[in-house]
PDB file of C-alpha atoms in Angstrom:
ATOM      1  CA  UNK A   1      27.629  17.311  83.483  1.00 84.00           C
ATOM      2  CA  UNK A   2      27.556  13.942  81.733  1.00 96.00           C
ATOM      3  CA  UNK A   3      30.123  12.622  79.284  1.00 98.00           C
ATOM      4  CA  UNK A   4      29.438  10.233  76.452  1.00 98.00           C
ATOM      5  CA  UNK A   5      30.031   9.253  72.866  1.00 98.00           C
ATOM      6  CA  UNK A   6      29.842  11.880  70.155  1.00 98.00           C
ATOM      7  CA  UNK A   7      30.300   9.616  67.126  1.00 98.00           C
ATOM      8  CA  UNK A   8      31.903   6.328  66.051  1.00 98.00           C
ATOM      9  CA  UNK A   9      33.368   5.317  62.709  1.00 98.00           C
ATOM     10  CA  UNK A  10      34.517   1.752  61.995  1.00 98.00           C
ATOM     11  CA  UNK A  11      36.747   0.950  59.028  1.00 98.00           C
ATOM     12  CA  UNK A  12      36.332  -2.666  57.884  1.00 98.00           C
ATOM     13  CA  UNK A  13      37.984  -4.464  54.935  1.00 97.00           C
ATOM     14  CA  UNK A  14      36.033  -5.460  51.844  1.00 95.00           C
ATOM     15  CA  UNK A  15      38.304  -8.485  51.380  1.00 96.00           C
ATOM     16  CA  UNK A  16      37.611 -11.527  53.537  1.00 97.00           C
ATOM     17  CA  UNK A  17      39.686 -14.699  53.578  1.00 98.00           C
ATOM     18  CA  UNK A  18      38.415 -18.039  54.857  1.00 98.00           C
ATOM     19  CA  UNK A  19      40.185 -19.364  57.940  1.00 98.00           C
ATOM     20  CA  UNK A  20      41.528 -22.459  56.205  1.00 98.00           C
ATOM     21  CA  UNK A  21      42.798 -20.349  53.277  1.00 98.00           C
ATOM     22  CA  UNK A  22      45.175 -18.367  55.478  1.00 97.00           C
ATOM     23  CA  UNK A  23      48.775 -19.052  54.338  1.00 95.00           C
ATOM     24  CA  UNK A  24      49.880 -20.475  57.687  1.00 96.00           C
ATOM     25  CA  UNK A  25      46.907 -22.810  58.153  1.00 97.00           C
ATOM     26  CA  UNK A  26      48.366 -25.692  56.120  1.00 95.00           C
ATOM     27  CA  UNK A  27      51.554 -25.601  58.221  1.00 95.00           C
ATOM     28  CA  UNK A  28      49.845 -25.847  61.599  1.00 96.00           C
ATOM     29  CA  UNK A  29      50.209 -28.784  63.927  1.00 95.00           C
ATOM     30  CA  UNK A  30      46.934 -30.775  64.100  1.00 97.00           C
ATOM     31  CA  UNK A  31      46.053 -29.547  67.598  1.00 96.00           C
ATOM     32  CA  UNK A  32      46.625 -25.914  66.625  1.00 96.00           C
ATOM     33  CA  UNK A  33      44.537 -26.317  63.461  1.00 97.00           C
ATOM     34  CA  UNK A  34      41.746 -27.830  65.549  1.00 98.00           C
ATOM     35  CA  UNK A  35      41.998 -24.929  67.974  1.00 97.00           C
ATOM     36  CA  UNK A  36      41.665 -22.443  65.106  1.00 98.00           C
ATOM     37  CA  UNK A  37      38.569 -24.192  63.768  1.00 98.00           C
ATOM     38  CA  UNK A  38      37.011 -24.151  67.229  1.00 97.00           C
ATOM     39  CA  UNK A  39      37.456 -20.402  67.757  1.00 98.00           C
ATOM     40  CA  UNK A  40      34.277 -19.731  65.798  1.00 98.00           C
ATOM     41  CA  UNK A  41      36.119 -17.591  63.231  1.00 98.00           C
ATOM     42  CA  UNK A  42      35.155 -18.471  59.663  1.00 98.00           C
ATOM     43  CA  UNK A  43      36.677 -15.545  57.762  1.00 98.00           C
ATOM     44  CA  UNK A  44      38.981 -12.644  58.564  1.00 98.00           C
ATOM     45  CA  UNK A  45      38.967  -9.222  56.975  1.00 97.00           C
ATOM     46  CA  UNK A  46      42.259  -8.209  55.364  1.00 97.00           C
ATOM     47  CA  UNK A  47      43.496  -4.804  54.183  1.00 97.00           C
ATOM     48  CA  UNK A  48      46.181  -4.462  51.514  1.00 93.00           C
ATOM     49  CA  UNK A  49      48.023  -2.015  53.781  1.00 82.00           C
ATOM     50  CA  UNK A  50      50.431  -3.459  56.320  1.00 82.00           C
ATOM     51  CA  UNK A  51      51.014  -0.353  58.455  1.00 93.00           C
ATOM     52  CA  UNK A  52      48.620   0.522  61.230  1.00 96.00           C
ATOM     53  CA  UNK A  53      49.034   4.268  61.675  1.00 97.00           C
ATOM     54  CA  UNK A  54      47.682   5.133  58.192  1.00 97.00           C
ATOM     55  CA  UNK A  55      44.596   2.987  58.847  1.00 97.00           C
ATOM     56  CA  UNK A  56      43.924   4.727  62.160  1.00 98.00           C
ATOM     57  CA  UNK A  57      44.443   8.092  60.444  1.00 98.00           C
ATOM     58  CA  UNK A  58      41.998   7.142  57.687  1.00 98.00           C
ATOM     59  CA  UNK A  59      39.391   6.221  60.298  1.00 98.00           C
ATOM     60  CA  UNK A  60      39.876   9.653  61.898  1.00 98.00           C
ATOM     61  CA  UNK A  61      39.608  11.521  58.593  1.00 98.00           C
ATOM     62  CA  UNK A  62      36.420   9.711  57.633  1.00 98.00           C
ATOM     63  CA  UNK A  63      34.925  10.278  61.083  1.00 98.00           C
ATOM     64  CA  UNK A  64      35.534  14.034  60.954  1.00 98.00           C
ATOM     65  CA  UNK A  65      34.372  14.276  57.353  1.00 98.00           C
ATOM     66  CA  UNK A  66      31.008  12.937  58.487  1.00 98.00           C
ATOM     67  CA  UNK A  67      31.050  14.710  61.871  1.00 98.00           C
ATOM     68  CA  UNK A  68      33.199  17.874  61.656  1.00 97.00           C
ATOM     69  CA  UNK A  69      35.030  18.872  64.808  1.00 95.00           C
ATOM     70  CA  UNK A  70      38.339  19.955  66.332  1.00 96.00           C
ATOM     71  CA  UNK A  71      39.410  17.505  69.034  1.00 98.00           C
ATOM     72  CA  UNK A  72      41.468  18.771  71.945  1.00 98.00           C
ATOM     73  CA  UNK A  73      43.149  15.398  72.450  1.00 98.00           C
ATOM     74  CA  UNK A  74      43.953  12.389  70.262  1.00 98.00           C
ATOM     75  CA  UNK A  75      44.326   9.078  72.099  1.00 98.00           C
ATOM     76  CA  UNK A  76      45.806   6.258  70.044  1.00 98.00           C
ATOM     77  CA  UNK A  77      45.144   2.838  71.532  1.00 98.00           C
ATOM     78  CA  UNK A  78      48.481   1.103  71.090  1.00 96.00           C
ATOM     79  CA  UNK A  79      48.693  -1.602  68.397  1.00 93.00           C
ATOM     80  CA  UNK A  80      50.144  -5.076  68.998  1.00 89.00           C
ATOM     81  CA  UNK A  81      53.471  -3.806  67.663  1.00 89.00           C
ATOM     82  CA  UNK A  82      54.352  -0.204  66.708  1.00 90.00           C
ATOM     83  CA  UNK A  83      55.026   0.686  63.095  1.00 91.00           C
ATOM     84  CA  UNK A  84      58.235   2.487  64.100  1.00 89.00           C
ATOM     85  CA  UNK A  85      60.684   2.507  67.008  1.00 87.00           C
ATOM     86  CA  UNK A  86      61.856   5.875  68.393  1.00 88.00           C
ATOM     87  CA  UNK A  87      59.448   7.630  66.044  1.00 92.00           C
ATOM     88  CA  UNK A  88      55.808   8.254  66.909  1.00 96.00           C
ATOM     89  CA  UNK A  89      52.892   6.271  65.522  1.00 97.00           C
ATOM     90  CA  UNK A  90      50.430   8.637  67.178  1.00 98.00           C
ATOM     91  CA  UNK A  91      52.325  11.563  65.659  1.00 98.00           C
ATOM     92  CA  UNK A  92      51.831  10.022  62.227  1.00 97.00           C
ATOM     93  CA  UNK A  93      48.124   9.530  62.903  1.00 98.00           C
ATOM     94  CA  UNK A  94      47.827  13.152  64.002  1.00 98.00           C
ATOM     95  CA  UNK A  95      49.659  14.395  60.912  1.00 98.00           C
ATOM     96  CA  UNK A  96      47.838  12.248  58.358  1.00 98.00           C
ATOM     97  CA  UNK A  97      44.447  12.862  59.961  1.00 98.00           C
ATOM     98  CA  UNK A  98      44.993  16.633  59.942  1.00 98.00           C
ATOM     99  CA  UNK A  99      44.406  17.016  63.687  1.00 98.00           C
ATOM    100  CA  UNK A 100      47.028  19.709  64.210  1.00 96.00           C
ATOM    101  CA  UNK A 101      45.339  21.313  67.226  1.00 94.00           C
ATOM    102  CA  UNK A 102      45.061  18.095  69.251  1.00 98.00           C
ATOM    103  CA  UNK A 103      47.553  16.943  71.870  1.00 98.00           C
ATOM    104  CA  UNK A 104      48.361  13.370  70.809  1.00 98.00           C
ATOM    105  CA  UNK A 105      49.548  10.439  72.894  1.00 98.00           C
ATOM    106  CA  UNK A 106      49.217   6.658  73.145  1.00 98.00           C
ATOM    107  CA  UNK A 107      47.482   4.399  75.650  1.00 97.00           C
ATOM    108  CA  UNK A 108      49.610   1.252  75.567  1.00 96.00           C
ATOM    109  CA  UNK A 109      50.392  -2.012  77.322  1.00 94.00           C
ATOM    110  CA  UNK A 110      46.770  -3.084  77.866  1.00 97.00           C
ATOM    111  CA  UNK A 111      46.066  -5.108  74.723  1.00 95.00           C
ATOM    112  CA  UNK A 112      42.372  -5.407  73.875  1.00 96.00           C
ATOM    113  CA  UNK A 113      41.397  -3.568  77.050  1.00 98.00           C
ATOM    114  CA  UNK A 114      43.053  -0.385  75.788  1.00 98.00           C
ATOM    115  CA  UNK A 115      39.888   0.922  74.125  1.00 98.00           C
ATOM    116  CA  UNK A 116      37.890   0.718  77.357  1.00 98.00           C
ATOM    117  CA  UNK A 117      40.712   2.377  79.302  1.00 98.00           C
ATOM    118  CA  UNK A 118      40.853   5.090  76.619  1.00 98.00           C
ATOM    119  CA  UNK A 119      37.196   6.052  76.815  1.00 98.00           C
ATOM    120  CA  UNK A 120      37.393   6.214  80.605  1.00 98.00           C
ATOM    121  CA  UNK A 121      40.540   8.347  80.368  1.00 98.00           C
ATOM    122  CA  UNK A 122      38.821  10.564  77.784  1.00 98.00           C
ATOM    123  CA  UNK A 123      35.946  11.138  80.213  1.00 98.00           C
ATOM    124  CA  UNK A 124      38.384  12.047  82.971  1.00 98.00           C
ATOM    125  CA  UNK A 125      40.313  14.451  80.725  1.00 98.00           C
ATOM    126  CA  UNK A 126      37.101  16.235  79.791  1.00 98.00           C
ATOM    127  CA  UNK A 127      36.006  16.416  83.422  1.00 98.00           C
ATOM    128  CA  UNK A 128      39.403  17.733  84.524  1.00 97.00           C
ATOM    129  CA  UNK A 129      39.395  20.771  82.224  1.00 97.00           C
ATOM    130  CA  UNK A 130      36.180  22.618  81.278  1.00 96.00           C
ATOM    131  CA  UNK A 131      37.994  24.131  78.284  1.00 97.00           C
ATOM    132  CA  UNK A 132      38.258  20.727  76.621  1.00 97.00           C
ATOM    133  CA  UNK A 133      35.346  19.875  74.352  1.00 97.00           C
ATOM    134  CA  UNK A 134      36.255  16.690  72.530  1.00 98.00           C
ATOM    135  CA  UNK A 135      38.629  13.712  72.722  1.00 98.00           C
ATOM    136  CA  UNK A 136      39.112  11.387  69.743  1.00 98.00           C
ATOM    137  CA  UNK A 137      40.191   7.776  70.258  1.00 99.00           C
ATOM    138  CA  UNK A 138      41.675   5.745  67.388  1.00 98.00           C
ATOM    139  CA  UNK A 139      43.093   2.273  66.853  1.00 98.00           C
ATOM    140  CA  UNK A 140      44.044  -0.096  64.036  1.00 98.00           C
ATOM    141  CA  UNK A 141      44.079  -3.886  64.311  1.00 97.00           C
ATOM    142  CA  UNK A 142      46.723  -5.882  62.446  1.00 96.00           C
ATOM    143  CA  UNK A 143      48.565  -9.121  63.308  1.00 94.00           C
ATOM    144  CA  UNK A 144      51.967  -8.738  64.961  1.00 91.00           C
ATOM    145  CA  UNK A 145      53.800 -10.392  62.077  1.00 88.00           C
ATOM    146  CA  UNK A 146      52.498 -12.401  59.136  1.00 90.00           C
ATOM    147  CA  UNK A 147      50.571 -15.096  60.993  1.00 94.00           C
ATOM    148  CA  UNK A 148      46.994 -14.390  62.057  1.00 97.00           C
ATOM    149  CA  UNK A 149      46.372 -17.513  64.107  1.00 97.00           C
ATOM    150  CA  UNK A 150      47.360 -16.753  67.716  1.00 95.00           C
ATOM    151  CA  UNK A 151      47.497 -20.066  69.529  1.00 95.00           C
ATOM    152  CA  UNK A 152      46.049 -20.505  72.153  1.00 95.00           C
ATOM    153  CA  UNK A 153      44.133 -17.207  71.922  1.00 96.00           C
ATOM    154  CA  UNK A 154      42.275 -16.440  68.687  1.00 97.00           C
ATOM    155  CA  UNK A 155      42.538 -15.484  64.990  1.00 98.00           C
ATOM    156  CA  UNK A 156      43.336 -11.849  64.133  1.00 98.00           C
ATOM    157  CA  UNK A 157      41.650  -9.723  61.465  1.00 98.00           C
ATOM    158  CA  UNK A 158      42.270  -6.198  60.154  1.00 98.00           C
ATOM    159  CA  UNK A 159      40.168  -3.133  61.009  1.00 98.00           C
ATOM    160  CA  UNK A 160      40.393   0.401  62.382  1.00 98.00           C
ATOM    161  CA  UNK A 161      38.159   2.788  64.261  1.00 98.00           C
ATOM    162  CA  UNK A 162      37.859   6.359  65.482  1.00 98.00           C
ATOM    163  CA  UNK A 163      35.376   7.612  68.056  1.00 98.00           C
ATOM    164  CA  UNK A 164      34.842  10.802  70.034  1.00 98.00           C
ATOM    165  CA  UNK A 165      33.964  11.444  73.653  1.00 98.00           C
ATOM    166  CA  UNK A 166      32.196  14.727  74.331  1.00 98.00           C
ATOM    167  CA  UNK A 167      30.217  16.579  76.988  1.00 97.00           C
ATOM    168  CA  UNK A 168      26.557  15.616  76.815  1.00 96.00           C
ATOM    169  CA  UNK A 169      27.224  12.782  74.349  1.00 98.00           C
ATOM    170  CA  UNK A 170      25.093   9.650  74.157  1.00 97.00           C
ATOM    171  CA  UNK A 171      25.326   6.960  75.194  1.00 98.00           C
ATOM    172  CA  UNK A 172      26.463   8.361  78.541  1.00 98.00           C
ATOM    173  CA  UNK A 173      29.316   6.671  80.395  1.00 98.00           C
ATOM    174  CA  UNK A 174      27.525   5.902  83.663  1.00 98.00           C
ATOM    175  CA  UNK A 175      30.127   3.797  85.501  1.00 98.00           C
ATOM    176  CA  UNK A 176      33.504   2.193  84.850  1.00 98.00           C
ATOM    177  CA  UNK A 177      36.046  -0.065  86.557  1.00 98.00           C
ATOM    178  CA  UNK A 178      39.435  -1.278  85.330  1.00 98.00           C
ATOM    179  CA  UNK A 179      42.208  -3.413  86.819  1.00 98.00           C
ATOM    180  CA  UNK A 180      45.521  -5.010  85.841  1.00 98.00           C
ATOM    181  CA  UNK A 181      47.662  -7.853  87.205  1.00 97.00           C
ATOM    182  CA  UNK A 182      51.351  -7.455  86.396  1.00 96.00           C
ATOM    183  CA  UNK A 183      52.215 -11.033  87.342  1.00 95.00           C
ATOM    184  CA  UNK A 184      51.123 -12.122  83.842  1.00 95.00           C
ATOM    185  CA  UNK A 185      53.402  -9.620  82.071  1.00 94.00           C
ATOM    186  CA  UNK A 186      55.616 -12.306  80.506  1.00 92.00           C
ATOM    187  CA  UNK A 187      52.944 -14.780  79.414  1.00 94.00           C
ATOM    188  CA  UNK A 188      53.277 -13.769  75.737  1.00 92.00           C
ATOM    189  CA  UNK A 189      56.261 -12.461  73.808  1.00 89.00           C
ATOM    190  CA  UNK A 190      57.631 -11.875  70.299  1.00 90.00           C
ATOM    191  CA  UNK A 191      61.393 -12.150  69.789  1.00 86.00           C
ATOM    192  CA  UNK A 192      61.535  -9.184  67.424  1.00 86.00           C
ATOM    193  CA  UNK A 193      65.139  -8.040  67.864  1.00 83.00           C
ATOM    194  CA  UNK A 194      66.676 -11.117  66.247  1.00 82.00           C
ATOM    195  CA  UNK A 195      64.324 -11.502  63.276  1.00 86.00           C
ATOM    196  CA  UNK A 196      62.802  -9.548  60.403  1.00 85.00           C
ATOM    197  CA  UNK A 197      59.154  -8.598  60.935  1.00 81.00           C
ATOM    198  CA  UNK A 198      57.909 -11.285  58.532  1.00 84.00           C
ATOM    199  CA  UNK A 199      59.582 -13.886  60.758  1.00 87.00           C
ATOM    200  CA  UNK A 200      57.995 -12.657  63.989  1.00 89.00           C
ATOM    201  CA  UNK A 201      56.101 -15.372  65.825  1.00 87.00           C
ATOM    202  CA  UNK A 202      54.054 -14.849  68.942  1.00 88.00           C
ATOM    203  CA  UNK A 203      54.946 -17.334  71.693  1.00 89.00           C
ATOM    204  CA  UNK A 204      52.813 -18.241  74.682  1.00 92.00           C
ATOM    205  CA  UNK A 205      55.266 -19.243  77.402  1.00 92.00           C
ATOM    206  CA  UNK A 206      52.696 -21.411  79.202  1.00 93.00           C
ATOM    207  CA  UNK A 207      49.445 -22.288  77.378  1.00 91.00           C
ATOM    208  CA  UNK A 208      48.070 -24.031  80.480  1.00 93.00           C
ATOM    209  CA  UNK A 209      48.604 -20.875  82.533  1.00 94.00           C
ATOM    210  CA  UNK A 210      46.725 -18.890  79.887  1.00 93.00           C
ATOM    211  CA  UNK A 211      43.842 -21.349  79.599  1.00 90.00           C
ATOM    212  CA  UNK A 212      43.396 -22.041  83.296  1.00 92.00           C
ATOM    213  CA  UNK A 213      45.348 -19.612  85.462  1.00 94.00           C
ATOM    214  CA  UNK A 214      44.484 -16.402  83.624  1.00 94.00           C
ATOM    215  CA  UNK A 215      40.972 -17.649  82.845  1.00 92.00           C
ATOM    216  CA  UNK A 216      40.310 -18.251  86.540  1.00 93.00           C
ATOM    217  CA  UNK A 217      41.598 -14.813  87.527  1.00 95.00           C
ATOM    218  CA  UNK A 218      39.622 -13.178  84.696  1.00 95.00           C
ATOM    219  CA  UNK A 219      36.355 -14.803  85.720  1.00 94.00           C
ATOM    220  CA  UNK A 220      36.829 -13.684  89.329  1.00 95.00           C
ATOM    221  CA  UNK A 221      37.863 -10.150  88.368  1.00 96.00           C
ATOM    222  CA  UNK A 222      35.094  -9.552  85.836  1.00 96.00           C
ATOM    223  CA  UNK A 223      32.433 -11.014  88.106  1.00 96.00           C
ATOM    224  CA  UNK A 224      33.430  -8.653  90.915  1.00 97.00           C
ATOM    225  CA  UNK A 225      33.821  -5.644  88.604  1.00 97.00           C
ATOM    226  CA  UNK A 226      30.343  -6.103  87.144  1.00 97.00           C
ATOM    227  CA  UNK A 227      28.911  -5.955  90.658  1.00 97.00           C
ATOM    228  CA  UNK A 228      30.977  -2.839  91.433  1.00 98.00           C
ATOM    229  CA  UNK A 229      29.873  -1.027  88.272  1.00 98.00           C
ATOM    230  CA  UNK A 230      26.199  -1.813  88.843  1.00 98.00           C
ATOM    231  CA  UNK A 231      26.474  -0.689  92.464  1.00 98.00           C
ATOM    232  CA  UNK A 232      28.176   2.555  91.409  1.00 97.00           C
ATOM    233  CA  UNK A 233      25.304   3.276  89.025  1.00 97.00           C
ATOM    234  CA  UNK A 234      22.721   2.245  91.618  1.00 97.00           C
ATOM    235  CA  UNK A 235      21.060  -0.382  89.406  1.00 97.00           C
ATOM    236  CA  UNK A 236      20.731  -4.160  89.427  1.00 93.00           C
ATOM    237  CA  UNK A 237      21.417  -6.565  86.577  1.00 93.00           C
ATOM    238  CA  UNK A 238      17.743  -6.734  85.574  1.00 94.00           C
ATOM    239  CA  UNK A 239      18.139  -3.188  84.219  1.00 96.00           C
ATOM    240  CA  UNK A 240      20.875  -4.259  81.762  1.00 98.00           C
ATOM    241  CA  UNK A 241      19.341  -4.541  78.297  1.00 98.00           C
ATOM    242  CA  UNK A 242      22.444  -5.869  76.521  1.00 98.00           C
ATOM    243  CA  UNK A 243      25.904  -7.160  77.425  1.00 98.00           C
ATOM    244  CA  UNK A 244      28.839  -6.924  75.020  1.00 98.00           C
ATOM    245  CA  UNK A 245      32.406  -8.191  75.159  1.00 98.00           C
ATOM    246  CA  UNK A 246      35.430  -8.614  72.915  1.00 96.00           C
ATOM    247  CA  UNK A 247      35.426 -11.299  70.217  1.00 97.00           C
ATOM    248  CA  UNK A 248      38.088 -13.922  70.961  1.00 96.00           C
ATOM    249  CA  UNK A 249      36.366 -17.325  70.747  1.00 97.00           C
ATOM    250  CA  UNK A 250      32.750 -18.417  70.555  1.00 97.00           C
ATOM    251  CA  UNK A 251      33.226 -20.525  73.708  1.00 96.00           C
ATOM    252  CA  UNK A 252      33.978 -17.367  75.684  1.00 95.00           C
ATOM    253  CA  UNK A 253      30.428 -16.099  75.142  1.00 96.00           C
ATOM    254  CA  UNK A 254      28.943 -19.214  76.745  1.00 94.00           C
ATOM    255  CA  UNK A 255      31.453 -19.057  79.588  1.00 93.00           C
ATOM    256  CA  UNK A 256      30.703 -15.459  80.543  1.00 94.00           C
ATOM    257  CA  UNK A 257      26.958 -15.840  80.029  1.00 95.00           C
ATOM    258  CA  UNK A 258      26.990 -18.654  82.593  1.00 94.00           C
ATOM    259  CA  UNK A 259      29.390 -16.852  84.921  1.00 91.00           C
ATOM    260  CA  UNK A 260      27.565 -13.529  85.012  1.00 92.00           C
ATOM    261  CA  UNK A 261      23.996 -14.589  84.385  1.00 93.00           C
ATOM    262  CA  UNK A 262      23.913 -12.016  81.564  1.00 95.00           C
ATOM    263  CA  UNK A 263      23.605 -13.249  77.964  1.00 97.00           C
ATOM    264  CA  UNK A 264      26.265 -11.930  75.603  1.00 98.00           C
ATOM    265  CA  UNK A 265      24.560 -10.141  72.712  1.00 98.00           C
ATOM    266  CA  UNK A 266      24.599 -12.100  69.402  1.00 98.00           C
ATOM    267  CA  UNK A 267      26.211  -9.200  67.532  1.00 98.00           C
ATOM    268  CA  UNK A 268      29.531 -10.186  69.148  1.00 98.00           C
ATOM    269  CA  UNK A 269      29.423 -13.678  67.675  1.00 98.00           C
ATOM    270  CA  UNK A 270      28.366 -12.362  64.276  1.00 98.00           C
ATOM    271  CA  UNK A 271      31.431 -10.132  64.102  1.00 98.00           C
ATOM    272  CA  UNK A 272      33.740 -12.909  65.331  1.00 98.00           C
ATOM    273  CA  UNK A 273      32.541 -15.214  62.548  1.00 98.00           C
ATOM    274  CA  UNK A 274      32.982 -12.585  59.821  1.00 98.00           C
ATOM    275  CA  UNK A 275      36.042 -10.572  60.857  1.00 98.00           C
ATOM    276  CA  UNK A 276      37.948 -12.521  63.505  1.00 98.00           C
ATOM    277  CA  UNK A 277      39.372 -10.846  66.578  1.00 98.00           C
ATOM    278  CA  UNK A 278      40.034  -7.132  66.083  1.00 98.00           C
ATOM    279  CA  UNK A 279      41.940  -6.422  69.267  1.00 96.00           C
ATOM    280  CA  UNK A 280      40.893  -3.258  71.064  1.00 98.00           C
ATOM    281  CA  UNK A 281      38.372  -2.525  68.315  1.00 98.00           C
ATOM    282  CA  UNK A 282      36.076  -5.455  69.130  1.00 98.00           C
ATOM    283  CA  UNK A 283      33.996  -3.752  71.795  1.00 98.00           C
ATOM    284  CA  UNK A 284      33.802  -0.522  69.775  1.00 98.00           C
ATOM    285  CA  UNK A 285      32.510  -2.343  66.691  1.00 98.00           C
ATOM    286  CA  UNK A 286      30.013  -4.314  68.763  1.00 98.00           C
ATOM    287  CA  UNK A 287      28.759  -1.208  70.553  1.00 98.00           C
ATOM    288  CA  UNK A 288      28.501   0.763  67.307  1.00 98.00           C
ATOM    289  CA  UNK A 289      26.476  -1.998  65.644  1.00 98.00           C
ATOM    290  CA  UNK A 290      24.157  -2.263  68.642  1.00 98.00           C
ATOM    291  CA  UNK A 291      23.589   1.503  68.712  1.00 97.00           C
ATOM    292  CA  UNK A 292      22.590   1.555  65.036  1.00 97.00           C
ATOM    293  CA  UNK A 293      20.406  -1.566  65.234  1.00 97.00           C
ATOM    294  CA  UNK A 294      17.373   0.308  66.548  1.00 95.00           C
ATOM    295  CA  UNK A 295      16.666  -2.255  69.258  1.00 96.00           C
ATOM    296  CA  UNK A 296      17.525   0.034  72.187  1.00 97.00           C
ATOM    297  CA  UNK A 297      15.646   3.013  73.584  1.00 96.00           C
ATOM    298  CA  UNK A 298      16.830   6.071  75.463  1.00 96.00           C
ATOM    299  CA  UNK A 299      17.538   5.152  79.056  1.00 97.00           C
ATOM    300  CA  UNK A 300      18.461   1.524  78.318  1.00 98.00           C
ATOM    301  CA  UNK A 301      21.684   0.273  79.898  1.00 98.00           C
ATOM    302  CA  UNK A 302      24.456  -1.572  78.051  1.00 98.00           C
ATOM    303  CA  UNK A 303      27.255  -3.376  79.874  1.00 98.00           C
ATOM    304  CA  UNK A 304      30.608  -3.724  78.067  1.00 98.00           C
ATOM    305  CA  UNK A 305      33.187  -6.244  79.277  1.00 98.00           C
ATOM    306  CA  UNK A 306      36.766  -6.176  78.047  1.00 98.00           C
ATOM    307  CA  UNK A 307      39.886  -8.162  78.951  1.00 96.00           C
ATOM    308  CA  UNK A 308      43.209  -9.122  77.423  1.00 95.00           C
ATOM    309  CA  UNK A 309      46.003 -11.731  77.706  1.00 93.00           C
ATOM    310  CA  UNK A 310      48.228  -9.144  79.398  1.00 93.00           C
ATOM    311  CA  UNK A 311      45.840  -9.414  82.366  1.00 96.00           C
ATOM    312  CA  UNK A 312      43.936  -6.159  82.009  1.00 98.00           C
ATOM    313  CA  UNK A 313      40.202  -5.976  82.633  1.00 98.00           C
ATOM    314  CA  UNK A 314      37.546  -3.297  82.242  1.00 98.00           C
ATOM    315  CA  UNK A 315      33.783  -3.102  82.715  1.00 98.00           C
ATOM    316  CA  UNK A 316      31.783  -0.101  81.501  1.00 98.00           C
ATOM    317  CA  UNK A 317      28.097   0.726  81.901  1.00 98.00           C
ATOM    318  CA  UNK A 318      26.630   2.942  79.169  1.00 98.00           C
ATOM    319  CA  UNK A 319      23.202   4.604  79.245  1.00 98.00           C
ATOM    320  CA  UNK A 320      21.571   5.056  75.841  1.00 97.00           C
TER     321      UNK A 320
END
């Protein structure tokens, strides 16, 4: 029995704001402003809403309006910061999406890589219990506080998605690998206990460690994981028709193309330019756009790379 995608729905803002029109841009130090310009982001999508759970719930409602179903499980990919403490963001998503029959919980602590971990976990949950028919995964991307420019990482935009994993779905999840390295757990932080949310500022404790230390580990990890995934599927890299990754900076596409010998599909760069970095949604949006483009045929293989500043990595091979 194979397991794959049932449907995907991406919720994107109609409002886009130019990078240099963001409120914080005029207050940036010159080197940070130059960094922002060099990310490749030209505009970011912005929702009027500031809470994430309602956006994720809306994505779920719209998905099931178009593709009716009763999921057995709801997986919420954790946002950068929860809407509530002690309460339950995923409980709110379940309630507002009307998914009363689903068991709901959150996949957290993995940053951008959470979406890839979630679809692998969804496959495993379906395989573990033949009575389960469908798992829905949801996520909403919003900045941690007010600022959208995350130095030295990227520029954050708003979006939300919902997708289902089902038995016999396509594309089929052919192979998957994921890893974490806890030694980077304290590289980024937000001092949220001593400040109101609109004063939250993300701090990178050591930009050089992010740019060089984590980058070196990431290149080694992803290179090895690509080989492992291809070996698990019994194919070589010449069979890969398209390679996708998350949208952080335009320079990252060149770096990983050179490292892996696999060109990163242009759809990634197109979304980075228009919407900015959408956290765990990036790879879902890129995969959804590729699936609807008409350029792939049944049997084609798509490789999806995903990593995050918390030192989590995932590589997934999908068969169309």
